[in-house]
mmCIF file of C-alpha atoms in Angstrom:
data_model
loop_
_atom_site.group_PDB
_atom_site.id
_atom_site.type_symbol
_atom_site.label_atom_id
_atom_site.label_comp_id
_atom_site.label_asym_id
_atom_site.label_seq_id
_atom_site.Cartn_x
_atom_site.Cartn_y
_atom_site.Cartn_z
ATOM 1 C CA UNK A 114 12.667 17.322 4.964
ATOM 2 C CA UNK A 115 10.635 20.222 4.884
ATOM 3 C CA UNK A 116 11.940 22.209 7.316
ATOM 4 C CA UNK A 117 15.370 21.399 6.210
ATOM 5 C CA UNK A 118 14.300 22.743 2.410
ATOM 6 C CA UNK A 119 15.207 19.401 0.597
ATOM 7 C CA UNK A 120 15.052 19.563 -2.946
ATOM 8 C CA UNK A 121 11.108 17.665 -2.871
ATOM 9 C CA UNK A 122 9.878 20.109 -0.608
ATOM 10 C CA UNK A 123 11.061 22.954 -2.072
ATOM 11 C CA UNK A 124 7.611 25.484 -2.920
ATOM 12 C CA UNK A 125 7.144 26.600 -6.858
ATOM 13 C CA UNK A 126 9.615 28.883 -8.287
ATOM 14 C CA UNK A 127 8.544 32.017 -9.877
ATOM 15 C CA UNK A 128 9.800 31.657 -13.081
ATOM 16 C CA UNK A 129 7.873 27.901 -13.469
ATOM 17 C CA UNK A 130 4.405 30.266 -13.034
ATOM 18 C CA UNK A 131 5.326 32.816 -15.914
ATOM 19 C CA UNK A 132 3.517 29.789 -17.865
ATOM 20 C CA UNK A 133 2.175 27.604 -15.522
ATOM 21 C CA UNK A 134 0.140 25.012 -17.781
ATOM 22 C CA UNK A 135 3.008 24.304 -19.873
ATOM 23 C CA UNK A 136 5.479 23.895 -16.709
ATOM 24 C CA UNK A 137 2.625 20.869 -15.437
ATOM 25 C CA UNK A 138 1.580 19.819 -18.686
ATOM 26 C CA UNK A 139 4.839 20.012 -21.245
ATOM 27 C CA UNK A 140 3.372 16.808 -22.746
ATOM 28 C CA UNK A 141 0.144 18.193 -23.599
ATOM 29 C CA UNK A 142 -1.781 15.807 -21.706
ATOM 30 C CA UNK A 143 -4.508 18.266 -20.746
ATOM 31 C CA UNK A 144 -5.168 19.959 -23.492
ATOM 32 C CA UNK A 145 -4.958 23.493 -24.109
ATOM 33 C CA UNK A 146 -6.881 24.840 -20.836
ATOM 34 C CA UNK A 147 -7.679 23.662 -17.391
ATOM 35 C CA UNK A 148 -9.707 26.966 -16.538
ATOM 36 C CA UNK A 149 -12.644 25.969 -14.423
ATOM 37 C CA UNK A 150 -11.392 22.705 -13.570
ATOM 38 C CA UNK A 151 -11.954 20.593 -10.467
ATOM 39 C CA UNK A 152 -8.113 19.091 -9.723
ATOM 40 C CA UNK A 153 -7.143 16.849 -6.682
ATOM 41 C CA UNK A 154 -3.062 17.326 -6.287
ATOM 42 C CA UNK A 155 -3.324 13.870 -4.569
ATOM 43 C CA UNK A 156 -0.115 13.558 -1.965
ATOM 44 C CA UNK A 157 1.384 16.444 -3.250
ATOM 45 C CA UNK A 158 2.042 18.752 -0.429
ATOM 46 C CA UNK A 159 4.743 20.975 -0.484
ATOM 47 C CA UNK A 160 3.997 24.535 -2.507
ATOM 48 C CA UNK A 161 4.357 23.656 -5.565
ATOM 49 C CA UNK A 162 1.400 21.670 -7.675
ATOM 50 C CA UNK A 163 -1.225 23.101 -5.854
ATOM 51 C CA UNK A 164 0.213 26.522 -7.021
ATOM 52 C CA UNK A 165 0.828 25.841 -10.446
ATOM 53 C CA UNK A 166 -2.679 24.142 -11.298
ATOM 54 C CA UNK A 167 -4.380 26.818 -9.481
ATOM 55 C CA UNK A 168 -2.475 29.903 -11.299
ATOM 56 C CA UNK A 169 -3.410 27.523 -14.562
ATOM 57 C CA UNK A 170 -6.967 28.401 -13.784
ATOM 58 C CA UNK A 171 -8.304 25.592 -11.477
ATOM 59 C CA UNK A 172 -9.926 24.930 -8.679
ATOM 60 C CA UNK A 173 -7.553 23.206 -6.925
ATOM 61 C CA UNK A 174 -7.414 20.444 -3.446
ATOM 62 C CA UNK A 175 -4.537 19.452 -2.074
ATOM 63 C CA UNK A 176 -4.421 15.883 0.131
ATOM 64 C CA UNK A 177 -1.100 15.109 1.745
ATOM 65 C CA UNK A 178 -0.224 13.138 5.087
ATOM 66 C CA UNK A 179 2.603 15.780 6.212
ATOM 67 C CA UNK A 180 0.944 18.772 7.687
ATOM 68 C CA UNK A 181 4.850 20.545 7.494
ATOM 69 C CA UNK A 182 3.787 19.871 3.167
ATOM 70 C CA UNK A 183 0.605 21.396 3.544
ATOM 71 C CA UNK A 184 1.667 24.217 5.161
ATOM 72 C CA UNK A 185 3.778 25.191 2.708
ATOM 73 C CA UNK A 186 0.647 24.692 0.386
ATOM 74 C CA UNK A 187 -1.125 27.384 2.939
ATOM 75 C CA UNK A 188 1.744 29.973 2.819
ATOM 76 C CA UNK A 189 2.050 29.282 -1.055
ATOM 77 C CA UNK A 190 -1.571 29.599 -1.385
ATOM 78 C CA UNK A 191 -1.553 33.240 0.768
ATOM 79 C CA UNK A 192 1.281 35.180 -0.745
ATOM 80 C CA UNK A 193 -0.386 34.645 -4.167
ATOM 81 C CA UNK A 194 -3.674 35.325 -3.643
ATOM 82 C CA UNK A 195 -5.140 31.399 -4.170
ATOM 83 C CA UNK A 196 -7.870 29.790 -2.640
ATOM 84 C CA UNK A 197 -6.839 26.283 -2.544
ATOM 85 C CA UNK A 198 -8.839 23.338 -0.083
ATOM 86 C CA UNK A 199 -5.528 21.786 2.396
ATOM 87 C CA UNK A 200 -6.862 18.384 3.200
ATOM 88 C CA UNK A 201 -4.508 16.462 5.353
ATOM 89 C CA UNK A 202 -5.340 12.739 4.476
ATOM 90 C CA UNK A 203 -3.737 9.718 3.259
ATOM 91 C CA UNK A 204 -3.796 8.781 -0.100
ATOM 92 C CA UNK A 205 -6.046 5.532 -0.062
ATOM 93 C CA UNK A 206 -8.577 6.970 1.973
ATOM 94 C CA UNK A 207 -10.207 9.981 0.739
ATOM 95 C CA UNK A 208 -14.204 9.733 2.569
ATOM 96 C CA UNK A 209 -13.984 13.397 3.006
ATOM 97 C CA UNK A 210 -14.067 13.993 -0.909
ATOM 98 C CA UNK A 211 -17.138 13.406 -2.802
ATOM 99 C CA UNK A 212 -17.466 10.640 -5.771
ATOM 100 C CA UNK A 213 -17.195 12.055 -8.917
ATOM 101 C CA UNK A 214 -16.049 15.420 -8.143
ATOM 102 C CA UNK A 215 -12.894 16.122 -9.574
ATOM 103 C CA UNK A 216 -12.167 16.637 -13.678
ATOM 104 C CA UNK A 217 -8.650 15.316 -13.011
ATOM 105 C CA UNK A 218 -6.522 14.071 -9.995
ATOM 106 C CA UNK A 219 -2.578 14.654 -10.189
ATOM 107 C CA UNK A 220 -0.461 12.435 -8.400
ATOM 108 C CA UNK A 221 3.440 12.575 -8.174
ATOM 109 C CA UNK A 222 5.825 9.600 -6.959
ATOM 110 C CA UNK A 223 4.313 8.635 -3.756
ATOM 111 C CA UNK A 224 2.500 5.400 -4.430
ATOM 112 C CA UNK A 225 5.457 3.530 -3.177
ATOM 113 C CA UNK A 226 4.887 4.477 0.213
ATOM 114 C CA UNK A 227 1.929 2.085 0.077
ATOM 115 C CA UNK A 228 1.464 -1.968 0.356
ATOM 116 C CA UNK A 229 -1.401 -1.909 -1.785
ATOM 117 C CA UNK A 230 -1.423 0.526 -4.561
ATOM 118 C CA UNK A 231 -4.868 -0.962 -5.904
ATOM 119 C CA UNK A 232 -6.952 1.196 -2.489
ATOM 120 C CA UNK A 233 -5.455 4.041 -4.146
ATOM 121 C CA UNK A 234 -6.877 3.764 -7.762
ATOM 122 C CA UNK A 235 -10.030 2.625 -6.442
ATOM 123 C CA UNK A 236 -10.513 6.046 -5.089
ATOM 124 C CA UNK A 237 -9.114 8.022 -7.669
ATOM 125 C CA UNK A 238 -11.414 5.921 -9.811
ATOM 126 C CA UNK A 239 -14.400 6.777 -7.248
ATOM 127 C CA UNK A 240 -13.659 10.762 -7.004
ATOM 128 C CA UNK A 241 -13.057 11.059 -10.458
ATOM 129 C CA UNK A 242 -16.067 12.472 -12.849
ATOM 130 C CA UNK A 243 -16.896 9.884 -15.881
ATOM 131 C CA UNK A 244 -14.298 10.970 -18.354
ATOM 132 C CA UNK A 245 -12.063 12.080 -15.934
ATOM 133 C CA UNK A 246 -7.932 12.162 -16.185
ATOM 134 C CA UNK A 247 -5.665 10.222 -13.847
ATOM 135 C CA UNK A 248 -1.820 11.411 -14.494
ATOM 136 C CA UNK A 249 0.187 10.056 -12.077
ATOM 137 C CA UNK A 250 3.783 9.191 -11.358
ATOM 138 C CA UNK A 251 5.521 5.929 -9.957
ATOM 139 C CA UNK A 252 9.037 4.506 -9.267
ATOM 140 C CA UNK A 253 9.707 2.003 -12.134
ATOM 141 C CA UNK A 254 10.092 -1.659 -10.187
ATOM 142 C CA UNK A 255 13.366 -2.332 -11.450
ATOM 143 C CA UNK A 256 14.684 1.023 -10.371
ATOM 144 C CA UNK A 257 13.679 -0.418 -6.462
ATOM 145 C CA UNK A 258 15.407 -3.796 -7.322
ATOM 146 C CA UNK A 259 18.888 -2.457 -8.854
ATOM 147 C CA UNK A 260 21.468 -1.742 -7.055
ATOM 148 C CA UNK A 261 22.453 2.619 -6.448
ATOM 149 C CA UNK A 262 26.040 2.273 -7.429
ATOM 150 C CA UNK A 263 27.614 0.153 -9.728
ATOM 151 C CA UNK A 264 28.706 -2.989 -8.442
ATOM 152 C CA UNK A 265 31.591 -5.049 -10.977
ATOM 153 C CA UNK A 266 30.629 -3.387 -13.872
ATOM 154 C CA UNK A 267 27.197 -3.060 -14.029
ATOM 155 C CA UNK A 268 24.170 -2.340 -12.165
ATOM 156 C CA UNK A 269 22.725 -5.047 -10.605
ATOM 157 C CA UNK A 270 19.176 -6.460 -9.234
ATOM 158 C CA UNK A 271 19.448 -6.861 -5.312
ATOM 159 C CA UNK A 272 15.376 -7.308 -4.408
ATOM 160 C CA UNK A 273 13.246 -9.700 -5.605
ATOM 161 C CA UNK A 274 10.276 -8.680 -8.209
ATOM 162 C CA UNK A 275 7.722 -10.278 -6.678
ATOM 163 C CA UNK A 276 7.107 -9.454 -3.142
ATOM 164 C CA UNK A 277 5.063 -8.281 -0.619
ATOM 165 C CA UNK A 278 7.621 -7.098 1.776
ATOM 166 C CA UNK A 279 9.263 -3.210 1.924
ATOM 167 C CA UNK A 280 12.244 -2.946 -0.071
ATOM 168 C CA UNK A 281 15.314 -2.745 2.000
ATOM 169 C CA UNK A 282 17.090 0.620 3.121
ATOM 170 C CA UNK A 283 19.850 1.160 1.027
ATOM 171 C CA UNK A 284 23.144 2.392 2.260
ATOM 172 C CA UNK A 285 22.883 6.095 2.658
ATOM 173 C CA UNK A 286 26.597 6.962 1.395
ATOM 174 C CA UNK A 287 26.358 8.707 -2.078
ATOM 175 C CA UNK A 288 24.230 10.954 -4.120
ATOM 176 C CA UNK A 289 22.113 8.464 -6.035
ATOM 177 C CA UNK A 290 20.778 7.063 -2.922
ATOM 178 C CA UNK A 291 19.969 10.508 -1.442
ATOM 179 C CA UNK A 292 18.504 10.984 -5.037
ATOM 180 C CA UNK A 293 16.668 8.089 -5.065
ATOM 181 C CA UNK A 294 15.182 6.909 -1.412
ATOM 182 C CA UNK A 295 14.032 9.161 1.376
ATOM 183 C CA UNK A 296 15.595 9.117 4.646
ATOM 184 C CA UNK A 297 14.174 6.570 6.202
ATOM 185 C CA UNK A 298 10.987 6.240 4.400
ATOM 186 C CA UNK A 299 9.299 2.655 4.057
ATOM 187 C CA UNK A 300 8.846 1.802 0.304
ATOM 188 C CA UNK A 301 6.855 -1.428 -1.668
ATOM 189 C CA UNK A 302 7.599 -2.528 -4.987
ATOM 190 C CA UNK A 303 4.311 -2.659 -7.238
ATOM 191 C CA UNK A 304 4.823 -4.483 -10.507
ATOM 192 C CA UNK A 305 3.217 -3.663 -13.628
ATOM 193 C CA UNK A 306 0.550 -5.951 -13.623
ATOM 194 C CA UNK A 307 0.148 -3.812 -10.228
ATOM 195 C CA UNK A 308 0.299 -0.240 -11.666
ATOM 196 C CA UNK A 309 -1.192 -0.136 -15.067
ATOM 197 C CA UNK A 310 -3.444 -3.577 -14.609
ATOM 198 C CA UNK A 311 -4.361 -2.336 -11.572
ATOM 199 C CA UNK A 312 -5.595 0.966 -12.949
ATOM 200 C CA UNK A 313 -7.457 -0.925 -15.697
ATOM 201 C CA UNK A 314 -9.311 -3.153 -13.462
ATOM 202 C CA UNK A 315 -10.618 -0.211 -11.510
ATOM 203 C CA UNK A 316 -12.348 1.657 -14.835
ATOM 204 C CA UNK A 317 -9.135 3.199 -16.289
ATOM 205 C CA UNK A 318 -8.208 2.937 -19.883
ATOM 206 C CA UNK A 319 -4.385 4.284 -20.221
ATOM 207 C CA UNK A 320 -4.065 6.603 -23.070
ATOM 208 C CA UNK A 321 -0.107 7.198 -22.949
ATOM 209 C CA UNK A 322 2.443 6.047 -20.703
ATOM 210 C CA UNK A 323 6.051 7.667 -21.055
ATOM 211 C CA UNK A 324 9.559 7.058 -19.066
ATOM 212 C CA UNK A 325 10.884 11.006 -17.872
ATOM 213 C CA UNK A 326 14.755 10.712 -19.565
ATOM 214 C CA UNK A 327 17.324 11.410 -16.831
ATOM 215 C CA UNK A 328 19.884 10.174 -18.310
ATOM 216 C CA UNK A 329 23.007 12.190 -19.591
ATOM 217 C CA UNK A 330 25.865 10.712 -22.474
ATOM 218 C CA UNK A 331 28.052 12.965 -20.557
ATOM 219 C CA UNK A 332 27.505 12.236 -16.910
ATOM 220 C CA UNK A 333 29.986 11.173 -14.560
ATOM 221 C CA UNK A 334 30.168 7.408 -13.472
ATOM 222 C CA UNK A 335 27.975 6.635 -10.787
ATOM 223 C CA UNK A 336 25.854 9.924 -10.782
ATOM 224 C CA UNK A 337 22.342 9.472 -10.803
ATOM 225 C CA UNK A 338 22.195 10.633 -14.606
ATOM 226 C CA UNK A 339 25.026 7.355 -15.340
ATOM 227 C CA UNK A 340 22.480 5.231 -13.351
ATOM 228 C CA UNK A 341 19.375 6.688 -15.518
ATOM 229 C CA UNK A 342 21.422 5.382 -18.835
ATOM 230 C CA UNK A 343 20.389 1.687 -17.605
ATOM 231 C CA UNK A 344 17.807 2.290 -15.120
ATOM 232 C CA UNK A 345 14.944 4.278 -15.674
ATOM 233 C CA UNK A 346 13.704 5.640 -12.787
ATOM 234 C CA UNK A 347 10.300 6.866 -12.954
ATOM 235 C CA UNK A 348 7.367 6.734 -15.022
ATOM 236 C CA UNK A 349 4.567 8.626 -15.664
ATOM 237 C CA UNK A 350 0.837 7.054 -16.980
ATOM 238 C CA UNK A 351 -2.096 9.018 -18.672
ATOM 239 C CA UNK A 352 -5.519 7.187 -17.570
ATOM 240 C CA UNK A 353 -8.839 7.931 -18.341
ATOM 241 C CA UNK A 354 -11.990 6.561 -15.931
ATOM 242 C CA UNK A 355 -14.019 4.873 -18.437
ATOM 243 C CA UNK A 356 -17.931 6.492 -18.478
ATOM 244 C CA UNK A 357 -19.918 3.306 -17.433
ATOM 245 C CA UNK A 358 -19.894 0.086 -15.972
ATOM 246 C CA UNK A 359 -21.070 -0.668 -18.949
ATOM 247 C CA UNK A 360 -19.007 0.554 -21.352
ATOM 248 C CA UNK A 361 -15.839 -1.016 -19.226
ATOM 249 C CA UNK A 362 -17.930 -4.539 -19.792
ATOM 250 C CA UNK A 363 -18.114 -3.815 -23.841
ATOM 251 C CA UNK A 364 -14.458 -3.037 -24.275
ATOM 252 C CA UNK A 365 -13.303 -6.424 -21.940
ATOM 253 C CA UNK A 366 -16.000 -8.359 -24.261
#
């Protein structure tokens, strides 16, 4: 996909670095400056976070399994002038970073390339400094249950919620799949109780959680924006590593 310059894999435009914090952060999530900041783009290969948070002012890592990603991170990283650290790694195993030593850890839809999403907050949890942001992005269970087009009517749920097995390949014969599920990639479900509980048992407190709008009155039946209208696809969760052990004890109690 990278070599082929799909639409992930595609580096940062110019334009999105004209103002780079508000093109990563149009929520406000991270206040008004990230200048000096430690930030782990965590699976994010490709040219494009790394980029932005380190023209934002940051001191920027970027782990990713796909060294065709990180290479694009490399060539990014050279043409601008950007010292950014290319670590090729998975995402639930990170012993080559130290604990507590990043003031924030970014983390696009990947987690569903993963059995067990609760390795990967433990580590975020464990690199993260006391304080520390966790703003990551996952595909909303039901959007992995429904069905891509709609089937008499409606869309419908085709995979059960609760399971431990990948979700099945979907036909690959219109946009919304394309949209939706990489060519042949292996994907798990995680349910909520998985994604935010899971974050919460592992120090996190979430302080905003948000559904990206895709959807479009106007769009054409059985586009990816029609789909959006009933299915949200992604969603996006602001966490916070509690301080202590022992302040995580006091808010449970």
């Amino acid at each position: 996909m990278a070599a082929d310059g799909e639409p992930l894999c595609r580096p940062v435009d110019d334009k999105d670095l004209v103002d780079p914090l508000r093109t990563v952060d149009p929520l406000g999530w991270l206040g008004g400056s990230i200048a000096g900041w430690n930030v782990l783009c965590l699976a994010a290969g490709g040219g494009k976070h790394s980029v932005l948070y380190a023209t934002a002012g940051a001191s920027v890592t970027v782990v990713d399994l796909s060294p065709a990603m990180l290479e694009l991170d490399r060539q990014q990283a050279a043409q601008r002038g950007l010292a950014i650290r290319v670590i090729e790694a998975s995402m639930d195993a990170l012993p080559m970073l130290d604990d507590e030593q990043f003031d924030a850890v970014i983390h696009p839809v990947s987690s569903c390339y993963l059995p067990d999403v609760q390795t990967v907050f433990a580590e975020v949890a464990r690199v993260l400094r006391p304080g520390g942001l966790y703003i990551s992005q996952h595909k909303q269970p039901v959007s992995l249950q429904a069905s891509h087009a709609p089937l008499g009517g409606g869309y419908q749920l085709q995979h059960p919620y609760y399971t431990d097995q990948p979700v099945p390949a979907p036909p690959r014969d219109n946009q919304v799949t394309a949209r939706l599920r990489e060519p042949d990639a292996v994907e798990y479900l995680h349910r909520w109780e998985q994604l935010v509980g899971g974050m919460c048992r592992q120090g996190f407190v979430i302080e905003d959680l948000v559904e990206p709008v895709h959807a479009k009155a106007d769009s054409v039946p059985g586009s990816f924006a029609a789909r959006a209208r009933f299915v949200a696809p992604y969603v996006r969760i602001k966490a916070r590593r509690r301080h202590t052990a022992t302040t995580a004890k006091t808010l449970i109690l």
